[in-house]
Short mmCIF file of C-alpha atoms and ligand atoms in Angstrom, two decimals:
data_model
loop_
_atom_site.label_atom_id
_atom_site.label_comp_id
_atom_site.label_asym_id
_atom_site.label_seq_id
_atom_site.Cartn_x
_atom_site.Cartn_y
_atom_site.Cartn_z
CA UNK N 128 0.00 0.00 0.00
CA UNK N 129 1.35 3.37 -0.94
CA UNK N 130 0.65 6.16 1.92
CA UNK N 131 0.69 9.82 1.03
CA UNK N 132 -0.72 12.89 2.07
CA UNK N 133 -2.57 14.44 -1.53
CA UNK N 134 -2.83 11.51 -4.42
CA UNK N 135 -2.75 13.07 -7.32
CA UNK N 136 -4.41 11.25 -10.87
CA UNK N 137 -3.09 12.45 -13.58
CA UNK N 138 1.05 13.61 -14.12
CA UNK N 139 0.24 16.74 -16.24
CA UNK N 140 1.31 20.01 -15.58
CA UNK N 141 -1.71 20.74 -13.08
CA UNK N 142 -0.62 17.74 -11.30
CA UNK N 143 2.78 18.28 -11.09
CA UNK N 144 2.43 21.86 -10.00
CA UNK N 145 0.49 20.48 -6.99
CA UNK N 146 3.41 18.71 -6.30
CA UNK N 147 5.32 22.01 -5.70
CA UNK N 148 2.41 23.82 -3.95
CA UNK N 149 1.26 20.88 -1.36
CA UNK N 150 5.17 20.46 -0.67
CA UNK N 151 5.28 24.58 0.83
CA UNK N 152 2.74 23.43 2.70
CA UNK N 153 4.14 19.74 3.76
CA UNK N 154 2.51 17.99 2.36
CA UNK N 155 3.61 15.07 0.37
CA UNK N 156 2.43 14.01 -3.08
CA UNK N 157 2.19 10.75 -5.37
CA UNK N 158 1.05 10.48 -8.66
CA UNK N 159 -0.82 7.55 -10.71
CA UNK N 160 -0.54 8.21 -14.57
CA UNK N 161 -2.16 5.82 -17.00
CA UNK N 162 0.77 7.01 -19.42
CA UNK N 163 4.40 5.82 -18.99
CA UNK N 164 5.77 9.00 -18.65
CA UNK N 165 4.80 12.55 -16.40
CA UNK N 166 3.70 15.54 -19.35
CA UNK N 167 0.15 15.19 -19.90
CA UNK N 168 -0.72 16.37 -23.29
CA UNK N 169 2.48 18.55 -22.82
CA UNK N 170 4.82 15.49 -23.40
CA UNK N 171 2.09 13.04 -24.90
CA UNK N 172 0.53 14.87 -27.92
CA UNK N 173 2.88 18.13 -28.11
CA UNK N 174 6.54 18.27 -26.60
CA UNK N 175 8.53 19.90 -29.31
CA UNK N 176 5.97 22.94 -29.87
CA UNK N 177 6.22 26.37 -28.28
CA UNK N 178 3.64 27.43 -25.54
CA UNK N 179 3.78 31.22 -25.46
CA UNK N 180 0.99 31.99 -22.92
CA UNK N 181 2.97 30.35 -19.50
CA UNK N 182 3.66 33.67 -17.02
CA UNK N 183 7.06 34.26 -17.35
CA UNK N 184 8.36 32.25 -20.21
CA UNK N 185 8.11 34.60 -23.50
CA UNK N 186 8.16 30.90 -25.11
CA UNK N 187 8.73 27.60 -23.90
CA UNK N 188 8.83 24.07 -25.16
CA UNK N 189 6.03 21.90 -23.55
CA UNK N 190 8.68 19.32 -23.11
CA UNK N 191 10.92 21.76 -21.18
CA UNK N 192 7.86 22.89 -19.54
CA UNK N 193 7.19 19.44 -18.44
CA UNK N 194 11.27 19.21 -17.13
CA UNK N 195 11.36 22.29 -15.71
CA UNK N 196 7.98 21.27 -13.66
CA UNK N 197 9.14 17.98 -12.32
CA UNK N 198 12.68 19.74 -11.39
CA UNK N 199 10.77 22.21 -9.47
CA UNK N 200 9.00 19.60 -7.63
CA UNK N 201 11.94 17.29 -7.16
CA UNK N 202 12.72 18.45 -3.63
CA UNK N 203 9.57 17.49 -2.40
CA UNK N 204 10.64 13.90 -3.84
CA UNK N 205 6.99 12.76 -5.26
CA UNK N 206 6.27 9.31 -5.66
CA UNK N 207 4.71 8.21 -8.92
CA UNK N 208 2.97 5.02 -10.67
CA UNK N 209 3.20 5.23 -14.04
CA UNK N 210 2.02 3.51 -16.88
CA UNK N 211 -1.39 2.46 -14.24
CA UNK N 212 -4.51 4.21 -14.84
CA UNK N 213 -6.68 4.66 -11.74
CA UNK N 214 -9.71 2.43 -11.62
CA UNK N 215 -11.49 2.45 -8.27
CA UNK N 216 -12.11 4.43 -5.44
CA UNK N 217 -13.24 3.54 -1.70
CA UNK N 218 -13.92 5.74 1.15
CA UNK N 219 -12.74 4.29 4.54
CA UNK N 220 -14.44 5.00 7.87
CA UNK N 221 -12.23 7.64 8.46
CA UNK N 222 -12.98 9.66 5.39
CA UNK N 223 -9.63 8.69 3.68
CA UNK N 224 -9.41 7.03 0.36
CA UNK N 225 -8.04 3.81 -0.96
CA UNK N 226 -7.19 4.01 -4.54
CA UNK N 227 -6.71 0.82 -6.84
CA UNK N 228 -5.54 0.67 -10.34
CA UNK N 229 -6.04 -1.64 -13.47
CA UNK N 230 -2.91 -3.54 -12.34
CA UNK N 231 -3.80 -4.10 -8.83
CA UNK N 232 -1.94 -0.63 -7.10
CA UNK N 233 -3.07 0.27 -3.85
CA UNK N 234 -2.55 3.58 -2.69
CA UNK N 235 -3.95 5.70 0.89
CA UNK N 236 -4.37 8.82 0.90
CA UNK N 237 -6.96 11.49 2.91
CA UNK N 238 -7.21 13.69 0.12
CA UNK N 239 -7.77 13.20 -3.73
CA UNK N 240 -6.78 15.71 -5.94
CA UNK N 241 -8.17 14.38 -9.45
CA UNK N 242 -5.92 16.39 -12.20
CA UNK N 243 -6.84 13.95 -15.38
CA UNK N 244 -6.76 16.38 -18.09
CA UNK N 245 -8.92 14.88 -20.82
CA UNK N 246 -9.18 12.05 -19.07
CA UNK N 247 -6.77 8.94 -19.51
CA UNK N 248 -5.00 8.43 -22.87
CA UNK N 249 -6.06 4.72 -23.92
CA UNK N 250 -4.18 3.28 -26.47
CA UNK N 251 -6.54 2.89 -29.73
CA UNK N 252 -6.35 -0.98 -30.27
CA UNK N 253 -6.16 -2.86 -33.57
CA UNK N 254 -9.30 -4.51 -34.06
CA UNK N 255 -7.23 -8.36 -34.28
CA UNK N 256 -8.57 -11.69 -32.42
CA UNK N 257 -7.56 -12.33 -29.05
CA UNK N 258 -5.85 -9.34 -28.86
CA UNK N 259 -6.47 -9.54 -25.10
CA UNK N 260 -4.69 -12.75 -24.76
CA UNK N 261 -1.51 -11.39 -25.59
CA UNK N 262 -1.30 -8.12 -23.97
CA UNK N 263 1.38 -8.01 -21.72
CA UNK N 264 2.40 -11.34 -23.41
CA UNK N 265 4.64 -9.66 -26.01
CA UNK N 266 2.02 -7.21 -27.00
CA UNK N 267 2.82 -3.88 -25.80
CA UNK N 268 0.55 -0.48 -26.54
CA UNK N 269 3.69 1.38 -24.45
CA UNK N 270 7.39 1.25 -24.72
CA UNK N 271 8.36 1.67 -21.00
CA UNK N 272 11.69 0.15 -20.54
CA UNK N 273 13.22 -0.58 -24.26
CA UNK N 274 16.05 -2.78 -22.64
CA UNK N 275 12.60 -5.50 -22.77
CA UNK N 276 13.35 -5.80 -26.34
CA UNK N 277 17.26 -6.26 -26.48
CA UNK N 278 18.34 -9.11 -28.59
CA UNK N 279 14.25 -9.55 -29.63
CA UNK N 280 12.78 -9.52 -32.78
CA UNK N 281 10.19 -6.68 -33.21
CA UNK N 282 7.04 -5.86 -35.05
CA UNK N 283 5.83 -2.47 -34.86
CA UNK N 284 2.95 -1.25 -36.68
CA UNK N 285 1.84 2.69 -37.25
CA UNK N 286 2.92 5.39 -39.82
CA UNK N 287 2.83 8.19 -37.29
CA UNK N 288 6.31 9.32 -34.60
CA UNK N 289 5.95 7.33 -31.91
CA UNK N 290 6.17 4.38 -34.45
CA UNK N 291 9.16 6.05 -36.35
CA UNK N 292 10.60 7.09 -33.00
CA UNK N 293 10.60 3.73 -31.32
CA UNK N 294 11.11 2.17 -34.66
CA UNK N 295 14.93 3.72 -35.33
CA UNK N 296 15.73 3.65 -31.32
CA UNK N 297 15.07 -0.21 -31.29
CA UNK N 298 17.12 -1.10 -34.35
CA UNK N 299 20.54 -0.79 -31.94
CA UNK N 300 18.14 -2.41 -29.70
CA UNK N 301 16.46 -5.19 -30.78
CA UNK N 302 17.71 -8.28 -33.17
CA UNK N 303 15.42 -8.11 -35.56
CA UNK N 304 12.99 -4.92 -36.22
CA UNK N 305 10.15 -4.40 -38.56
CA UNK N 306 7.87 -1.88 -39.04
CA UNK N 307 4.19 -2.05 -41.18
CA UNK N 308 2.29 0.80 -41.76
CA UNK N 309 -1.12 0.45 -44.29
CA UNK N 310 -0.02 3.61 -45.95
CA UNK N 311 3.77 4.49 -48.06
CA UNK N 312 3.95 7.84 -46.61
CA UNK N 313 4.50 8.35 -43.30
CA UNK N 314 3.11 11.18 -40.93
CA UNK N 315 6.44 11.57 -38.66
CA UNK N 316 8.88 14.83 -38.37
CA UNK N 317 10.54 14.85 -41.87
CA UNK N 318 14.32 13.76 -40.57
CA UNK N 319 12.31 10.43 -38.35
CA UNK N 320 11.25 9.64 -41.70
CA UNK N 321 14.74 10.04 -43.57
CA UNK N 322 16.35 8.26 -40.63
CA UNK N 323 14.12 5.14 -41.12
CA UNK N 324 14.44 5.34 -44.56
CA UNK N 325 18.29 5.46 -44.33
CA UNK N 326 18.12 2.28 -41.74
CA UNK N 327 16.09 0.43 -44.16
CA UNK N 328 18.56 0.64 -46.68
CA UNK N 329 21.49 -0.51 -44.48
CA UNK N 330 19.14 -3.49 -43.66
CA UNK N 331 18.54 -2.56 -40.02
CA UNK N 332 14.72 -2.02 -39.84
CA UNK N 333 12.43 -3.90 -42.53
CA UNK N 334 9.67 -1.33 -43.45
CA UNK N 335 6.63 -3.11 -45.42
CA UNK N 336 4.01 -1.09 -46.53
CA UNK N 337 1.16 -0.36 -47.65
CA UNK N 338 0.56 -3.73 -45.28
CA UNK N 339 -1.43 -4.54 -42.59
CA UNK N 340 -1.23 -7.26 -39.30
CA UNK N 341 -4.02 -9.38 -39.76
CA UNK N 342 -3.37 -11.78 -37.22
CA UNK N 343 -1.50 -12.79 -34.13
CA UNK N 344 0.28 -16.20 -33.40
CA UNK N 345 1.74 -17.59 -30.35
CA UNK N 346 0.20 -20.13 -28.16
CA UNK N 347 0.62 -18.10 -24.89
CA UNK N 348 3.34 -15.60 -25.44
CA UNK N 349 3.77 -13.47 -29.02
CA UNK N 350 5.46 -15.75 -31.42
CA UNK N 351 4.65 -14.25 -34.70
CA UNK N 352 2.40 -11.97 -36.85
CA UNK N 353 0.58 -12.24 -39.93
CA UNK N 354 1.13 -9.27 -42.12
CA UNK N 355 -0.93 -9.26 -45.44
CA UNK N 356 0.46 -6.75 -48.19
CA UNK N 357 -1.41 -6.83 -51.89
CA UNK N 358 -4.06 -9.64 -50.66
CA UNK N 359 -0.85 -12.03 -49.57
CA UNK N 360 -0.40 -13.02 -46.43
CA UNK N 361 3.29 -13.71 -44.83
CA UNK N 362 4.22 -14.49 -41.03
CA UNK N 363 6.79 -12.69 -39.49
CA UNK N 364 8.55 -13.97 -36.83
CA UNK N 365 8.36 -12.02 -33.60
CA UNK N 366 9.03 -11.99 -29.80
CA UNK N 367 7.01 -9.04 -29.41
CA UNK N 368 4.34 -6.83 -31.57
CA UNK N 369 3.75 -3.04 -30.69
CA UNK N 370 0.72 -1.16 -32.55
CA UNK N 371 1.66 2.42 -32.21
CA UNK N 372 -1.65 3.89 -32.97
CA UNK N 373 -2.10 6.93 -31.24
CA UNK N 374 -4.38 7.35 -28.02
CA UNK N 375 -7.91 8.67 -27.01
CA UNK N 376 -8.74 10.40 -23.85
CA UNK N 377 -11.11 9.29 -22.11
CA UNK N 378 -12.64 10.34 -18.76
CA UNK N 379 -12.50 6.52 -18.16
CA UNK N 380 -13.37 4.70 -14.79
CA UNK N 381 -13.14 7.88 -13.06
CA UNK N 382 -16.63 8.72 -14.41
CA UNK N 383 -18.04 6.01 -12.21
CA UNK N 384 -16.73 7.09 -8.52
CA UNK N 385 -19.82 8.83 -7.96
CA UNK N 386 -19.03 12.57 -8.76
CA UNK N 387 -21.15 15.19 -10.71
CA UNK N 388 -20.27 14.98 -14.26
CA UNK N 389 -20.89 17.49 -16.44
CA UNK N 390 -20.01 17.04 -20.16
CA UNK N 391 -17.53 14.87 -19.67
CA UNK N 392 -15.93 16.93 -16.99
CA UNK N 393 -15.80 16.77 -13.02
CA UNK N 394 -18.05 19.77 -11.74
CA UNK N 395 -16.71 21.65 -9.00
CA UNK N 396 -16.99 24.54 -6.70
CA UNK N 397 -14.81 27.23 -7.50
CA UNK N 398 -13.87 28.29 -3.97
CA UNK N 399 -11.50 25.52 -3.65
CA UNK N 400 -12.08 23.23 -6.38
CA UNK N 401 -13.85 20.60 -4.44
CA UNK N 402 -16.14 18.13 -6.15
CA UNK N 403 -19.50 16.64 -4.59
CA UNK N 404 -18.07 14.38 -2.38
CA UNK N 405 -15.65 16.20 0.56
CA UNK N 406 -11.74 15.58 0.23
CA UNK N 407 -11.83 14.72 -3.65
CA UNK N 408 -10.81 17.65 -5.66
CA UNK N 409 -10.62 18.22 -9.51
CA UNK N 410 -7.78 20.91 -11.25
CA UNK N 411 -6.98 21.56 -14.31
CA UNK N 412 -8.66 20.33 -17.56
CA UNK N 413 -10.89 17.93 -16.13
CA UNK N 414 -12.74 20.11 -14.00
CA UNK N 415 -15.84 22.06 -14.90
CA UNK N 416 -17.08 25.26 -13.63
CA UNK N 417 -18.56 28.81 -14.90
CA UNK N 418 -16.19 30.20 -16.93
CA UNK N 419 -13.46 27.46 -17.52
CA UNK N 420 -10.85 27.79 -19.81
CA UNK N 421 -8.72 24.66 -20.10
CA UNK N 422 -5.40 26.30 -20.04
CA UNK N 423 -2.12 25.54 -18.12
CA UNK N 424 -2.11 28.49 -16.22
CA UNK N 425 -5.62 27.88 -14.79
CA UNK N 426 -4.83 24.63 -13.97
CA UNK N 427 -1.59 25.81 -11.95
CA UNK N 428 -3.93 28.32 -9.83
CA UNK N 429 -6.61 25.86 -9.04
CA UNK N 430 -3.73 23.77 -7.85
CA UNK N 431 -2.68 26.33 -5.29
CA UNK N 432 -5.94 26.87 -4.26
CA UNK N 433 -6.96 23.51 -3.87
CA UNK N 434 -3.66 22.10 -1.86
CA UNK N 435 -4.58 25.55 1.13
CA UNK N 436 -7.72 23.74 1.15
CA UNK N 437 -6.69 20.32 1.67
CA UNK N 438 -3.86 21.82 4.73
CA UNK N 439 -7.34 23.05 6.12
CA UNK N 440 -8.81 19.98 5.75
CA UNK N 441 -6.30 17.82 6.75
CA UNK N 442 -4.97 20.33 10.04
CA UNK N 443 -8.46 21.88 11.24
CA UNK N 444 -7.97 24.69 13.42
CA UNK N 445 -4.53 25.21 12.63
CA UNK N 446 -3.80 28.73 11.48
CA UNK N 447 -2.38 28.94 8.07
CA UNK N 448 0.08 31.95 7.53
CA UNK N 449 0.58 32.55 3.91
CA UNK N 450 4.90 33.41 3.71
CA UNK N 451 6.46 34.43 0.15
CA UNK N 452 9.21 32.09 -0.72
CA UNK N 453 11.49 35.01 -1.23
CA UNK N 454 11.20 35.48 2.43
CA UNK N 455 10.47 31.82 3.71
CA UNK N 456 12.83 29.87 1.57
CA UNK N 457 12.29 26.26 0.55
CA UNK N 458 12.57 23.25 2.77
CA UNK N 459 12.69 20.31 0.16
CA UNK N 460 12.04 17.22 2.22
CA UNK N 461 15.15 15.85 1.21
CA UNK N 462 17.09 18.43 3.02
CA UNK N 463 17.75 20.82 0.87
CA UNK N 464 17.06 24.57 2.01
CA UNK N 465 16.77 27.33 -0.92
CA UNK N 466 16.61 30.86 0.92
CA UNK N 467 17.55 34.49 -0.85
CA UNK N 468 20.52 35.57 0.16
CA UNK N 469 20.34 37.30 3.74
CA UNK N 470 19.64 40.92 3.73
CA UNK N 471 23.22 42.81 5.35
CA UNK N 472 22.07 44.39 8.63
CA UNK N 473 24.25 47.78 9.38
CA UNK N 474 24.15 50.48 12.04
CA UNK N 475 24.10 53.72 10.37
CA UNK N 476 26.00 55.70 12.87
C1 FAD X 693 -1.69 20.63 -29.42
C2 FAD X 693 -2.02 21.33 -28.14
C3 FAD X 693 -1.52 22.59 -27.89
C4 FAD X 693 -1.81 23.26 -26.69
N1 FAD X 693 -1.30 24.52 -26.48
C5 FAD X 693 -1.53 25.16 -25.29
C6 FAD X 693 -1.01 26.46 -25.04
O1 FAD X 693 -0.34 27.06 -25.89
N2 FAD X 693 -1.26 27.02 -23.81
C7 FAD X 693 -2.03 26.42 -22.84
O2 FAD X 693 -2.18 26.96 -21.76
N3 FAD X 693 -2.56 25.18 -23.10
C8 FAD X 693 -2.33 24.54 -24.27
N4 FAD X 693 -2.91 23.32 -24.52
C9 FAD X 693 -3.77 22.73 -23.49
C10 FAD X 693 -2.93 22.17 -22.33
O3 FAD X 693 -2.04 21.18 -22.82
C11 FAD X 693 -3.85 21.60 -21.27
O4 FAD X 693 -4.62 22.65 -20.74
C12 FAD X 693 -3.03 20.96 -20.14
O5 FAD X 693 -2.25 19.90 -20.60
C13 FAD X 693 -3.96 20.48 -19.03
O6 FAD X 693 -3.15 19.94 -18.04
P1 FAD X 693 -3.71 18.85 -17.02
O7 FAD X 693 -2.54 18.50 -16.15
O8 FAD X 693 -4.93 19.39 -16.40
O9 FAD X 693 -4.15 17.61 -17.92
P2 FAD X 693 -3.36 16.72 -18.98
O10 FAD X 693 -2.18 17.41 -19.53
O11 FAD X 693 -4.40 16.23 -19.92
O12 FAD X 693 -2.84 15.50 -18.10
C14 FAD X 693 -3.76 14.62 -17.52
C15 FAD X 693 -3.08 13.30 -17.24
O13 FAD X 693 -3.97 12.51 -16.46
C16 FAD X 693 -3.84 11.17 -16.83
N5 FAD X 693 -5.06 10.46 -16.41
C17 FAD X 693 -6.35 10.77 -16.65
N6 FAD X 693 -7.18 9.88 -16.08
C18 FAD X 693 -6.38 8.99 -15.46
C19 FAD X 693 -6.63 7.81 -14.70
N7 FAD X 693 -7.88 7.35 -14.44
N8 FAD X 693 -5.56 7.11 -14.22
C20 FAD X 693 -4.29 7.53 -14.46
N9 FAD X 693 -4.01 8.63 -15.20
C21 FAD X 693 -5.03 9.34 -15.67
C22 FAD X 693 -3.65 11.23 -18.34
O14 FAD X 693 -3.00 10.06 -18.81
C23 FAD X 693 -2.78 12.50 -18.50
O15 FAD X 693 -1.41 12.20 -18.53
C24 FAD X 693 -2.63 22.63 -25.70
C25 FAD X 693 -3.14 21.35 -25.95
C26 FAD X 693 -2.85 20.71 -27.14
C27 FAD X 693 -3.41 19.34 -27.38
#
């Protein structure tokens, strides 16, 4: 069981903000993320474009964004599970929650803070017989650790950049790599698409298009695929077979735990950013209110205003002083102490 003071669902920038804010407070964070990596939409859908509307950055790459947020939250050493999407939800007797996700993930934690964005990026699944079977059994919708496929020969299928990307980082990777898209153009950044084409010639990733898997073989594991190009059918070898097909938000399991849903969106009050039921909360995109606008910078204020609410929830009574961190410092709860340099008292005599 994983015990933490805020648990956070959803590792886009709203979420990791909170991280930052609920640490001046201290209060500790973890994070559940149904994608492999923290970002959001910021490293999922758009990490090489400028954002030009984040307070203080004239322009900034969502990617850096996304670095520079999880640096700034480092200190207040977050725990995460990634690559699990949050599936239930159950109140204790003493108001705290017990969290579970689709691999079996227990986490405790008093206060929710639900900052799922569009809701969780599912993988969109080729439509193949027992599909299911093999999932996690050589079929992969994720590349998490690539080191899986050393030495293993690989299908990938997709004509878009995450199939490019993970196409030309596996050839040093894997034994054997092939990738099948249904279409002979490609929709990747121009040089993923010259780099692939380059490998192909020097006979280190097969490309076969227009194609497309029709079938998987294996009797419990992934032992080959069927991949049928001009109305022939051929089976390729394989250890493992990853359809890179994009993903599809979707507000998911989370629109069963009992909260007001509106449009596809958590309603909350916009005091605090509390939903219907006390000590779950809802920032950033997947909240809905009067007057939302699903930006970053909204998300990052409801954050701040939702973690003083949870420190009054969580220490009743206690009087909450609100200290600039130019004046405070930071007390990172590994140790580290940022302060401003010390003003230089002197008697004027
Ligand atoms: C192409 C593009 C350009 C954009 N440009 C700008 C811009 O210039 N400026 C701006 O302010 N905004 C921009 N946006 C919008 C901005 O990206 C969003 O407002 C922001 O990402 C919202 O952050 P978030 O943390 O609330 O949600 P998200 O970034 O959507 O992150 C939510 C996370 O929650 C996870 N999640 C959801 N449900 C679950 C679950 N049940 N279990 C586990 N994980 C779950 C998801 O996997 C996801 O990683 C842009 C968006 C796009 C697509």
């Amino acid at each position: 069981m994983i015990k933490t003071d805020i648990l956070i669902i959803g590792a886009g920038p709203t979420g990791l903000f909170t991280v930052f804010e609920a640490g001046l407070l201290k209060l500790k964070c973890h994070l559940i993320d149904a994608l492999p990596q923290p970002g959001g939409q910021c490293s999922e859908l758009y990490p090489k474009k400028p954002i030009y509307d984040i307070p203080g950055f004239p322009e900034i790459l969502a990617g850096d964004l996304t670095s520079n947020l999880l640096e700034q939250g480092k200190q207040f050493e977050p725990g995460f599970t990634l690559g699990e999407r949050a599936e239930t939800i159950e109140k204790l007797e003493d108001d705290s929650f017990i969290v579970t996700t689709n691999k079996g993930t227990k986490h405790h934690a008093p206060i929710i803070a639900i900052a799922g964005g569009l809701g969780s990026f599912e993988p969109r699944k080729p439509q193949l017989e027992h599909i299911d079977k093999y999932e996690d059994n050589g079929l992969a919708y994720f590349i998490k650790d690539p080191e899986v496929y050393r030495d293993k020969k690989v299908v990938i299928a997709g004509g878009g950049d995450s199939a490019l990307d993970w196409s030309i980082f596996l050839a040093d990777v894997a034994s054997e790599v092939t990738l099948v898209h249904r279409r002979n153009e490609f929709r990747g950044a121009l040089d993923s698409v010259e780099r692939a084409q380059e490998l192909k010639l020097i006979g280190k990733i097969n490309i076969i298009t227009p194609a497309e898997i029709t079938a998987l073989h294996g009797k419990n594991h992934i032992e080959g695929v069927a991949v049928t190009k001009d109305g022939e059918t051929q089976i390729i070898e394989a250890d493992a077979f990853i359809p890179l097909f994009g993903l599809s938000p979707k507000l998911g399991p989370i629109g069963n735990w009992g909260l007001e849903i509106e449009k596809n969106a958590i309603k909350v009050d916009t005091l605090d950013y509390q939903t219907n039921i006390p000590g779950i909360y809802a920032i950033g995109d997947v909240n809905a209110y009067e007057g939302k606008l699903k930006l970053i910078l909204c998300g990052f204020h409801e954050a701040t205003l939702m973690c003083q609410s949870a420190y009054k929830r969580l220490n009743p009574g206690k009087k909450f002083v609100l200290k600039y961190t130019t004046v405070s410092g930071i007390d990172g709860f590994d140790g580290t102490r940022k302060e401003s340099p010390k003003a230089v008292v002197k008697a004027i005599v």
